[in-house]
PDB file of C-alpha atoms in Angstrom:
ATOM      1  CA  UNK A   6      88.096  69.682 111.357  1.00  0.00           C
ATOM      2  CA  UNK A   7      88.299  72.117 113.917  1.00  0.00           C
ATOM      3  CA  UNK A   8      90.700  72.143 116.726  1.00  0.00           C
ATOM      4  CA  UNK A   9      90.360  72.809 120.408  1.00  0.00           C
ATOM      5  CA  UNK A  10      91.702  76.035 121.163  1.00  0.00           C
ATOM      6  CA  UNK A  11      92.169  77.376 117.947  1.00  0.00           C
ATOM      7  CA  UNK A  12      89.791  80.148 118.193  1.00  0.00           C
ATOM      8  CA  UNK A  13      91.174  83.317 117.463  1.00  0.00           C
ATOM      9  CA  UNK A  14      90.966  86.747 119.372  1.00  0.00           C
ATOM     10  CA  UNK A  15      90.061  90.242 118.290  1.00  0.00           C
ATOM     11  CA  UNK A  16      93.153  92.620 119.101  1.00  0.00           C
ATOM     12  CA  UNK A  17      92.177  95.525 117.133  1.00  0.00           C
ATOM     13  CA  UNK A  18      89.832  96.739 114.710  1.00  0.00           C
ATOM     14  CA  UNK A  19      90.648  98.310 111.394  1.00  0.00           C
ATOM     15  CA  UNK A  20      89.111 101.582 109.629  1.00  0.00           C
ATOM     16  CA  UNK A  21      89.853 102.065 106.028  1.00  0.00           C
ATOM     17  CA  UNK A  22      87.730 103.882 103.431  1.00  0.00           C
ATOM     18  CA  UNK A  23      86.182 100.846 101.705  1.00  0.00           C
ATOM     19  CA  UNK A  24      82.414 100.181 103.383  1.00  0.00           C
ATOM     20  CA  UNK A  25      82.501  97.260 101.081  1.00  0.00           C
ATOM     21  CA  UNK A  26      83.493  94.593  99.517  1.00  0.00           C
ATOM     22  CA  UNK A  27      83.046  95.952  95.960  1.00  0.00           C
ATOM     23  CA  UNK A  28      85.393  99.151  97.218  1.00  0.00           C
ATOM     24  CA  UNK A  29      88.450  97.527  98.382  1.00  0.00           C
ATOM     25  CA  UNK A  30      91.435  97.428  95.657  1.00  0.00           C
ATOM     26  CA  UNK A  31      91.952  94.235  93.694  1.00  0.00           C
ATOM     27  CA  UNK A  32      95.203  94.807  94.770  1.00  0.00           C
ATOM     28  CA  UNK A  33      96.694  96.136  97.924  1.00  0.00           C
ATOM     29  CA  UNK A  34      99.557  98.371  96.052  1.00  0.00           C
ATOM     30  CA  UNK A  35      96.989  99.590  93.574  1.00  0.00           C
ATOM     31  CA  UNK A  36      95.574 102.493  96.206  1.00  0.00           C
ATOM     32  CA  UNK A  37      97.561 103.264  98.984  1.00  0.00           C
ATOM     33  CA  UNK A  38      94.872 104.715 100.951  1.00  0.00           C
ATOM     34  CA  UNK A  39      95.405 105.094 104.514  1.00  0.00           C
ATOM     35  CA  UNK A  40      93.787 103.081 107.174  1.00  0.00           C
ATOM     36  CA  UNK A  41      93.870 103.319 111.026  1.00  0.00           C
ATOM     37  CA  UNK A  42      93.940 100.468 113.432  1.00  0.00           C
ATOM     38  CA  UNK A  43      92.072 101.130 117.066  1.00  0.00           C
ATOM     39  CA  UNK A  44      93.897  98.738 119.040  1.00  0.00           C
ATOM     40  CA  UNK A  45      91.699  96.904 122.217  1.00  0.00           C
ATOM     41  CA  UNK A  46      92.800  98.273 125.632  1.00  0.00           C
ATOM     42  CA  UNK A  47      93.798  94.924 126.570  1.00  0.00           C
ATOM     43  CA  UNK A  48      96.516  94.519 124.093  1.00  0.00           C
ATOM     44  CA  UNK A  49      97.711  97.858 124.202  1.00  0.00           C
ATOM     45  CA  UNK A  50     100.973  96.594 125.899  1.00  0.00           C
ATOM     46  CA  UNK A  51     101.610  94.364 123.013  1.00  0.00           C
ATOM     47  CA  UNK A  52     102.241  96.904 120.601  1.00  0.00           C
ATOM     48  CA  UNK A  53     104.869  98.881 122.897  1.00  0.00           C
ATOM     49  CA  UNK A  54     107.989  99.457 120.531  1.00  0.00           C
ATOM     50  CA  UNK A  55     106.251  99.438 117.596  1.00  0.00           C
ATOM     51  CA  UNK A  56     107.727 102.446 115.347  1.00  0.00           C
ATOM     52  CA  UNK A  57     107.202 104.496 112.086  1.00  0.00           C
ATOM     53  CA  UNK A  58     108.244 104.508 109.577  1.00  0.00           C
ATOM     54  CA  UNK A  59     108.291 100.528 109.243  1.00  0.00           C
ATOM     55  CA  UNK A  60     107.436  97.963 106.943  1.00  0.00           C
ATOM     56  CA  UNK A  61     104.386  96.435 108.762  1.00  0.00           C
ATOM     57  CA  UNK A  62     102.344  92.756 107.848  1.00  0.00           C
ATOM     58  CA  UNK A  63      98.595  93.123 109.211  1.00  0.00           C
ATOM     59  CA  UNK A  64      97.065  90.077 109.354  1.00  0.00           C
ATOM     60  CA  UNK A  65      93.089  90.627 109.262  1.00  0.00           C
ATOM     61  CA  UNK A  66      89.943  88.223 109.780  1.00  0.00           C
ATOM     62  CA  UNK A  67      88.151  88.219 106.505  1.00  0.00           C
ATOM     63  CA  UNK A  68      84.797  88.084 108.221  1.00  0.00           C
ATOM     64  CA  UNK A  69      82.744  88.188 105.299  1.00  0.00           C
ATOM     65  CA  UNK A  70      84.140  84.979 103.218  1.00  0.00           C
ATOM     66  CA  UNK A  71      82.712  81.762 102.512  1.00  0.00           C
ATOM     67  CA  UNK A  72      85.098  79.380 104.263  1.00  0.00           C
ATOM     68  CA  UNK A  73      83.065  76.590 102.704  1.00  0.00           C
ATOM     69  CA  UNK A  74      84.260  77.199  99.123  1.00  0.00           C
ATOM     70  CA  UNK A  75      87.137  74.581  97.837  1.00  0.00           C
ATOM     71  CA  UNK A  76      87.923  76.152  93.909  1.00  0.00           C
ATOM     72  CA  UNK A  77      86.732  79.132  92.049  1.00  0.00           C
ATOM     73  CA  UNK A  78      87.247  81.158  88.756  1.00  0.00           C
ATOM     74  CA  UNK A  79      89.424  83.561  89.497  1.00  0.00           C
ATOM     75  CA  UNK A  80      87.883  85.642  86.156  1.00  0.00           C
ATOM     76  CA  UNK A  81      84.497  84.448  84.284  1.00  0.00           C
ATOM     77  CA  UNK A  82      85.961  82.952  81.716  1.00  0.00           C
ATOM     78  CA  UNK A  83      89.319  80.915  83.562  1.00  0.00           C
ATOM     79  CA  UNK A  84      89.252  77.259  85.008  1.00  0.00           C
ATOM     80  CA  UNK A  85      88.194  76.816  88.055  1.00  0.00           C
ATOM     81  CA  UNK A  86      91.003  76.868  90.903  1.00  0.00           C
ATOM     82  CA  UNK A  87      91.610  75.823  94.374  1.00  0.00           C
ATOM     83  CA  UNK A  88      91.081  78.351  96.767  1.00  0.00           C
ATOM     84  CA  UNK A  89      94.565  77.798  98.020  1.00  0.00           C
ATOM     85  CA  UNK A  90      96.153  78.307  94.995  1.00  0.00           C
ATOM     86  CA  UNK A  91      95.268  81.824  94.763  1.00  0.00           C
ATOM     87  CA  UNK A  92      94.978  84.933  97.061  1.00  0.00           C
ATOM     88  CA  UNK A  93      90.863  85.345  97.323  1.00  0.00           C
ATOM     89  CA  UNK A  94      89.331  86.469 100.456  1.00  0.00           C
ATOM     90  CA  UNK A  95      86.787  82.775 100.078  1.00  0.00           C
ATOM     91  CA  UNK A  96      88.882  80.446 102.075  1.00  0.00           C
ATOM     92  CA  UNK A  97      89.117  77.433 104.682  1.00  0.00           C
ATOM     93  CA  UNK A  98      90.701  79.986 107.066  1.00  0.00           C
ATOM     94  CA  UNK A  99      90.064  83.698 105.692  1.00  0.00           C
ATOM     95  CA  UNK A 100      93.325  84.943 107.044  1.00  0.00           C
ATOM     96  CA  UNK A 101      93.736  88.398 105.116  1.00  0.00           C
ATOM     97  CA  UNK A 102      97.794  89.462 105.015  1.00  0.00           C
ATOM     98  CA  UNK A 103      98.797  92.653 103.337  1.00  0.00           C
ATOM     99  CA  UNK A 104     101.790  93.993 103.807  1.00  0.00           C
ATOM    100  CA  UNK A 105     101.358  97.595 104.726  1.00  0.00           C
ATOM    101  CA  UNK A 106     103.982 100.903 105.360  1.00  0.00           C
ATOM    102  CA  UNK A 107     103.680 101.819 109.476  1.00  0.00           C
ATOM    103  CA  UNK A 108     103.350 105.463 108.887  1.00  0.00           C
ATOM    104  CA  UNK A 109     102.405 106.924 112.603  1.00  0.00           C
ATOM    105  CA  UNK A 110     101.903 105.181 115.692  1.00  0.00           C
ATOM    106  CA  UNK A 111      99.082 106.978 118.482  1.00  0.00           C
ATOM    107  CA  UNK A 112      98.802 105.795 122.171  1.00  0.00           C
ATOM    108  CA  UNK A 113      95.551 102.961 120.985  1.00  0.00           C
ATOM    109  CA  UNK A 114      95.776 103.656 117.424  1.00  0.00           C
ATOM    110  CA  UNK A 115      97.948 103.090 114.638  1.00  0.00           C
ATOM    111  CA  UNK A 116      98.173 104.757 111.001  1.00  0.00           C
ATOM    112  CA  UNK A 117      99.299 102.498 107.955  1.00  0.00           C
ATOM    113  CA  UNK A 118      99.389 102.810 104.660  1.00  0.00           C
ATOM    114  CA  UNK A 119      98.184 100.194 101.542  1.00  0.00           C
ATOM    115  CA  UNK A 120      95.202  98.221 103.695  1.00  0.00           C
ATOM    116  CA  UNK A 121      92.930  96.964 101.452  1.00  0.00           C
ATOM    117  CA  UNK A 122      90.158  95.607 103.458  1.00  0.00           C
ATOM    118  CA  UNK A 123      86.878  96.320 104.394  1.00  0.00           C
ATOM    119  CA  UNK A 124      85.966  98.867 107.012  1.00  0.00           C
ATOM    120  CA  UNK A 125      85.434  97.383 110.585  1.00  0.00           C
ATOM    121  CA  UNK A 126      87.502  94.124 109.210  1.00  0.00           C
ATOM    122  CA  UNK A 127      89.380  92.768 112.987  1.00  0.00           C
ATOM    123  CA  UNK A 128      92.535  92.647 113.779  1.00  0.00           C
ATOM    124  CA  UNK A 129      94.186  89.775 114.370  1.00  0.00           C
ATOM    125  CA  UNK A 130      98.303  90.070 114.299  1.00  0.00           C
ATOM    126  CA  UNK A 131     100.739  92.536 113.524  1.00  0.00           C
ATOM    127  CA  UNK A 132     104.199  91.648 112.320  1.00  0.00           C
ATOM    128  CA  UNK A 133     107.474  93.590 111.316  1.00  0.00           C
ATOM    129  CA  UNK A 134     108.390  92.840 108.103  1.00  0.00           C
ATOM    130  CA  UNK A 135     112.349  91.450 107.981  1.00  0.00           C
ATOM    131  CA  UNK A 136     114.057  92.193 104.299  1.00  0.00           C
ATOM    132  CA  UNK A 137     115.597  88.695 103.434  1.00  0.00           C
ATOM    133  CA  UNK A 138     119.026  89.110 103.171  1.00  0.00           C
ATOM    134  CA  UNK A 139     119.958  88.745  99.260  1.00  0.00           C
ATOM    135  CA  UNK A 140     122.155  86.000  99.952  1.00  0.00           C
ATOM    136  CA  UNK A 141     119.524  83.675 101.267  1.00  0.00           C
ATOM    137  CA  UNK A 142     117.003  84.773  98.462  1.00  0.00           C
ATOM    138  CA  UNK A 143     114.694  82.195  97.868  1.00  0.00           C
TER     139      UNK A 143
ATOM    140  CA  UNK B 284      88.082  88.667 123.582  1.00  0.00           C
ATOM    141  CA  UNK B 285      86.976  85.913 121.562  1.00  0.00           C
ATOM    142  CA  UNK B 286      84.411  86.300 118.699  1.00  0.00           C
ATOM    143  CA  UNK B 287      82.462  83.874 117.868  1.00  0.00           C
ATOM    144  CA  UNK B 288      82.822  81.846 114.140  1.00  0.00           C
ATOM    145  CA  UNK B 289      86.840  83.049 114.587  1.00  0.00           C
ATOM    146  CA  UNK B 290      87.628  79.314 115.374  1.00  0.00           C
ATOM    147  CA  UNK B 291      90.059  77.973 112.914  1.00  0.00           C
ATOM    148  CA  UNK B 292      90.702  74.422 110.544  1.00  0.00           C
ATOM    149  CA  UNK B 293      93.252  72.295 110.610  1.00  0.00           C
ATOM    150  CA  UNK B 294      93.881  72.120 106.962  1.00  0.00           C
ATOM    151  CA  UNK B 295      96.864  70.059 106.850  1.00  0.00           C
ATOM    152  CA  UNK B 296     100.318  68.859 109.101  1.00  0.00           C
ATOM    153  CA  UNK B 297     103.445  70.592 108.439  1.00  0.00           C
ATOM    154  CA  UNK B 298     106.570  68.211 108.627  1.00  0.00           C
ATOM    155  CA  UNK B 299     110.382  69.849 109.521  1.00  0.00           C
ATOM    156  CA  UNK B 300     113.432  68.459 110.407  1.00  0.00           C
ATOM    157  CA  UNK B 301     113.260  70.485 113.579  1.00  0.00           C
ATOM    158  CA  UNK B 302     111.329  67.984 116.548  1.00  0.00           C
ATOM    159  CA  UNK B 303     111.645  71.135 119.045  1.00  0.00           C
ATOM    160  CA  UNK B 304     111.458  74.722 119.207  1.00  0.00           C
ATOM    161  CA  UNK B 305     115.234  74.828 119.982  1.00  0.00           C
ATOM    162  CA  UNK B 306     116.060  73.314 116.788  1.00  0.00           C
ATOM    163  CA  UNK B 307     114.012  75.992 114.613  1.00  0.00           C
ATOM    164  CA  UNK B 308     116.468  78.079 112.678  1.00  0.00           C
ATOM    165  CA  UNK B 309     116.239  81.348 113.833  1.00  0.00           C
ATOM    166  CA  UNK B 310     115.629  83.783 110.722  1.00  0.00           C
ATOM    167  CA  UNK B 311     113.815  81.579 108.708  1.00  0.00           C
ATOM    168  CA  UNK B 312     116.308  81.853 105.740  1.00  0.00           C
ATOM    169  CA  UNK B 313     119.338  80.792 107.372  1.00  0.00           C
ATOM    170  CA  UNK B 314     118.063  76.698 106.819  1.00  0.00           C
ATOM    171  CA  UNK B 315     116.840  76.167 103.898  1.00  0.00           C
ATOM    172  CA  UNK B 316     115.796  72.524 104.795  1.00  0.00           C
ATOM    173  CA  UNK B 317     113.050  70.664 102.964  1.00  0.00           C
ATOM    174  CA  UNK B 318     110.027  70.120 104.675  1.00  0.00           C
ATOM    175  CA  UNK B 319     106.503  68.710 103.509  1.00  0.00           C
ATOM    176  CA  UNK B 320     102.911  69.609 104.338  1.00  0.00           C
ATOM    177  CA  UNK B 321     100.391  66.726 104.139  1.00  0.00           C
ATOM    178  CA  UNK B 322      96.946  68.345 103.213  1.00  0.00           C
ATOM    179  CA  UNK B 323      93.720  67.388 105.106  1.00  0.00           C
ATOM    180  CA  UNK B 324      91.890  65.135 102.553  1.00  0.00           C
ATOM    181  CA  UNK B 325      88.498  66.856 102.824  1.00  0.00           C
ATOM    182  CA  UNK B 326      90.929  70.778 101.498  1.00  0.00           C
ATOM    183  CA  UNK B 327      92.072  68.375  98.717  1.00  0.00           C
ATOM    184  CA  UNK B 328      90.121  70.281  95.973  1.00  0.00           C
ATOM    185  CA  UNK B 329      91.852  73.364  97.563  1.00  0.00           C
ATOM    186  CA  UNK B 330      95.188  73.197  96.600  1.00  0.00           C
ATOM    187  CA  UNK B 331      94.116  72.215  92.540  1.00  0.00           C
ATOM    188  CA  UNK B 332      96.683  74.244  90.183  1.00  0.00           C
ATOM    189  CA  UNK B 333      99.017  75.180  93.101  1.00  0.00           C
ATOM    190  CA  UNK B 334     102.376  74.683  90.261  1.00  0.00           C
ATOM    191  CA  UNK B 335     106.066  74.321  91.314  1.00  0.00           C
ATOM    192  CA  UNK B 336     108.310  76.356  91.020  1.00  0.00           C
ATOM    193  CA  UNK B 337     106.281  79.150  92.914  1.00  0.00           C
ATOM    194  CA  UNK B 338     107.175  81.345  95.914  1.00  0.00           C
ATOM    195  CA  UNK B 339     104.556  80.508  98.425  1.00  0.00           C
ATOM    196  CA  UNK B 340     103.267  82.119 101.932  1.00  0.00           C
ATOM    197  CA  UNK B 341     102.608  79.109 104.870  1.00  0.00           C
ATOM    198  CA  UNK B 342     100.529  80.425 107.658  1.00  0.00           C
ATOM    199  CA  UNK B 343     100.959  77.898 110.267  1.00  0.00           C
ATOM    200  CA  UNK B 344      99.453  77.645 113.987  1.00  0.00           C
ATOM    201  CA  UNK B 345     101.935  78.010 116.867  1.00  0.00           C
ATOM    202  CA  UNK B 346     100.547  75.476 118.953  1.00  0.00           C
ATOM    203  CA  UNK B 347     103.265  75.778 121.639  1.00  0.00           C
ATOM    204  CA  UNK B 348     102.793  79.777 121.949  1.00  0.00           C
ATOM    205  CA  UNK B 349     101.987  81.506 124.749  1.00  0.00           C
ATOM    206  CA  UNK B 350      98.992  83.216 124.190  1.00  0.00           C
ATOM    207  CA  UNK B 351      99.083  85.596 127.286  1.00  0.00           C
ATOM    208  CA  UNK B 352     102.370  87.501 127.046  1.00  0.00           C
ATOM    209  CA  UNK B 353     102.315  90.685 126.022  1.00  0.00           C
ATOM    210  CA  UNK B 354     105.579  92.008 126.265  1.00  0.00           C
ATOM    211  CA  UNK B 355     109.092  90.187 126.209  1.00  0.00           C
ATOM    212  CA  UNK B 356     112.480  91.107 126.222  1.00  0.00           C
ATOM    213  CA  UNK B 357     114.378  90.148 122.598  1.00  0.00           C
ATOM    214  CA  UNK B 358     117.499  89.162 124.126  1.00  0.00           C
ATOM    215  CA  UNK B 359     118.716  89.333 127.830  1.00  0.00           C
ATOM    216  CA  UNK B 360     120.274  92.917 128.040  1.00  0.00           C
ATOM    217  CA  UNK B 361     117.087  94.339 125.862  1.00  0.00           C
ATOM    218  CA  UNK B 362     113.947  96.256 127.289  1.00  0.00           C
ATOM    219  CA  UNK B 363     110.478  94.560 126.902  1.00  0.00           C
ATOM    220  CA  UNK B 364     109.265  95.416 123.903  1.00  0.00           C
ATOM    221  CA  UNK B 365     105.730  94.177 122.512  1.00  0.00           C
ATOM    222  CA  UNK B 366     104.568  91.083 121.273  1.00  0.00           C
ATOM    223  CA  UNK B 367     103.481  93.104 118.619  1.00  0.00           C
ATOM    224  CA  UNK B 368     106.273  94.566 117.647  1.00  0.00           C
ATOM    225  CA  UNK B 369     108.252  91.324 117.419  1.00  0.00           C
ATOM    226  CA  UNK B 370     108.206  88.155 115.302  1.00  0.00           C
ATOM    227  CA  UNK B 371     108.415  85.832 117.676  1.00  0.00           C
ATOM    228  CA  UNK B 372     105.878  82.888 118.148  1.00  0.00           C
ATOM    229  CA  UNK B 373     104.418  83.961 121.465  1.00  0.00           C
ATOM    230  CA  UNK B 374     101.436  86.587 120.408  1.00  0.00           C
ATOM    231  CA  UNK B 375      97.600  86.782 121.135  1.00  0.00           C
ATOM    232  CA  UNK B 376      96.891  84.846 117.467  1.00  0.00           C
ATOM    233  CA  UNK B 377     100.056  82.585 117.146  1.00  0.00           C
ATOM    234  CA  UNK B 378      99.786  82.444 113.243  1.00  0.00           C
ATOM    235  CA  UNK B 379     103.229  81.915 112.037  1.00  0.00           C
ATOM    236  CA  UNK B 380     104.189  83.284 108.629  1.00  0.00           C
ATOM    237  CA  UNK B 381     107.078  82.237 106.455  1.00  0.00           C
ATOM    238  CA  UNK B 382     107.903  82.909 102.314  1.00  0.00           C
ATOM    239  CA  UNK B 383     109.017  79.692 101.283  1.00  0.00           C
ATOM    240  CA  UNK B 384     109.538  77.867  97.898  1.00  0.00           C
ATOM    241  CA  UNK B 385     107.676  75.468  96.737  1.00  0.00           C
ATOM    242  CA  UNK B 386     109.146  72.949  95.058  1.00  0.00           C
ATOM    243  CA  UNK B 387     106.822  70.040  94.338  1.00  0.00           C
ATOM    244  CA  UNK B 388     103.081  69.079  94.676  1.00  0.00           C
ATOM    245  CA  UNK B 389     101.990  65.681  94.476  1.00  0.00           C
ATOM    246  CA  UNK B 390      98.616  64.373  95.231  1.00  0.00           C
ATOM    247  CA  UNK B 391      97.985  65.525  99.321  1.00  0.00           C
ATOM    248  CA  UNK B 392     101.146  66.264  99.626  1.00  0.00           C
ATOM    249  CA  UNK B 393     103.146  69.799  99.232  1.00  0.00           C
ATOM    250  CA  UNK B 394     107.421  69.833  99.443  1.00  0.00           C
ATOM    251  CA  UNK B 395     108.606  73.529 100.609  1.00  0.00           C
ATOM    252  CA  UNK B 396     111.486  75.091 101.266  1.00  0.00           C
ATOM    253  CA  UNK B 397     112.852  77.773 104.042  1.00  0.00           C
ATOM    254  CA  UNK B 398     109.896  76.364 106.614  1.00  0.00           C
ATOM    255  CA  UNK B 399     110.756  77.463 110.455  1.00  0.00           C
ATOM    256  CA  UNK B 400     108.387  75.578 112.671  1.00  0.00           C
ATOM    257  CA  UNK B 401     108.733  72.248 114.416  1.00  0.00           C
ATOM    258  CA  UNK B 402     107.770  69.237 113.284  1.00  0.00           C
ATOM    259  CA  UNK B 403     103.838  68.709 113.456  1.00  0.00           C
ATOM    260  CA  UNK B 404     103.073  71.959 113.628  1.00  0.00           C
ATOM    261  CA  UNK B 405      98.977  72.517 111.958  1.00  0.00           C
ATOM    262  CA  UNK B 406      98.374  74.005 108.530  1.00  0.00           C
ATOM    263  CA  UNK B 407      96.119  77.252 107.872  1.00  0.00           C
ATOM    264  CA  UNK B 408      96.931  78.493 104.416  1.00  0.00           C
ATOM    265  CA  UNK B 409      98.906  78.951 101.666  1.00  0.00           C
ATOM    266  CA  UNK B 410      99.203  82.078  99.677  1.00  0.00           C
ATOM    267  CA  UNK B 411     100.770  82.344  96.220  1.00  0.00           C
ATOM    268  CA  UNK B 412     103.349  84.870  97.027  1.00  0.00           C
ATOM    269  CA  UNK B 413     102.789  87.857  94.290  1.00  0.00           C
ATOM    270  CA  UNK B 414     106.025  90.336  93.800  1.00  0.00           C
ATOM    271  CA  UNK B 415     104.762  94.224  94.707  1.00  0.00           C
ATOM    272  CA  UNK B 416     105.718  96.414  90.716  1.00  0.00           C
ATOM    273  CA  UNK B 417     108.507  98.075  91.408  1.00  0.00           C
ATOM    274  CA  UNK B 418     106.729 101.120  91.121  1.00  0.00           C
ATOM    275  CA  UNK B 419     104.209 100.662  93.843  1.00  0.00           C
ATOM    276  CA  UNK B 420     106.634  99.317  96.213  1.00  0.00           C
ATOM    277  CA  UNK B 421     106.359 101.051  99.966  1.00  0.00           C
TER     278      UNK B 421
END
């Protein structure tokens, strides 16, 4: 089921030193290589205010994934799992999130820090990450 | 800019107490209300061996977003800052994100708590939430 007007729009595109999938981390933290993010002229307005250092989520198109896939192994020899259930790049909507450290911000072009997708992945949102007070820990 | 094959699914319908944008809490951990997410039958398969108790991403559509602003101002007396650099709902891609708990599953149907959108607002993942080692933390 697709929805009118839920078709998403390229705002940036990311650089980071993995030309494939085989090269990005299994996990984000695991190489904190940095990445830079070329934002598109059009949305360079948006991103007025944004400032390093800063705990940044970048939420990336995972362009190469099979959206068609409902349960895989995570390892060879595991059951098979939903999709949903774990944090693959193969699903409905292949929304990649990583949370990332803002290290410099360039007029067009932004430096972070932990990005573990593929080179030339787009960009689709950028978000401030907000430490949950400890009180309302979930 | 819109690429084409970046249209998204409807996966499932988010239900909150909150009918309208107004009665949203405004950090999402300040109302910790129950809410549940009805899954699309055809991503049933999807969610197998999603387990309570687990700390769970919801990336939700803001349907009521505007898609066109790119700067506002936070509160009155504030300067414009970027859509971008904000985490409010109006952005180019109006994918909301909130850490919530989950608390049950049953068949099709998800209970979570600390949702922040209103009532009826479409489904576009979940992500097991996965605590960064302390000793890669940014």
């Amino acid at each position: 089921m697709t929805a009118v007007g839920m078709e998403l729009r390229v705002i940036g595109l990311i650089r980071t030193p993995y030309p494939g999938i085989a090269d990005c981390p299994g996990q984000p933290w695991t190489r904190l290589a940095e990445s830079t993010i070329e934002i598109v002229p059009e949305y360079l307005e948006a991103v007025d205010g944004l400032t390093a250092p800063m705990r940044l989520y970048v939420l990336w198109w995972a362009h190469l994934a099979n959206r068609d896939l409902r349960r895989r192994r995570p390892t060879a020899d595991a059951s098979p799992l939903g999709v949903l259930a774990s944090r693959g790049m193969h699903r409905p909507n292949p929304i990649g999130l990583t949370l990332t450290d803002l290290i410099a911000v360039e007029p067009g072009r932004i430096t972070v820090r932990g990005l573990d997708c593929v080179d030339r992945t787009p960009l689709l949102d950028l978000k401030p990450a907000v430490a949950i007070p400890a009180q309302y820990a979930l």
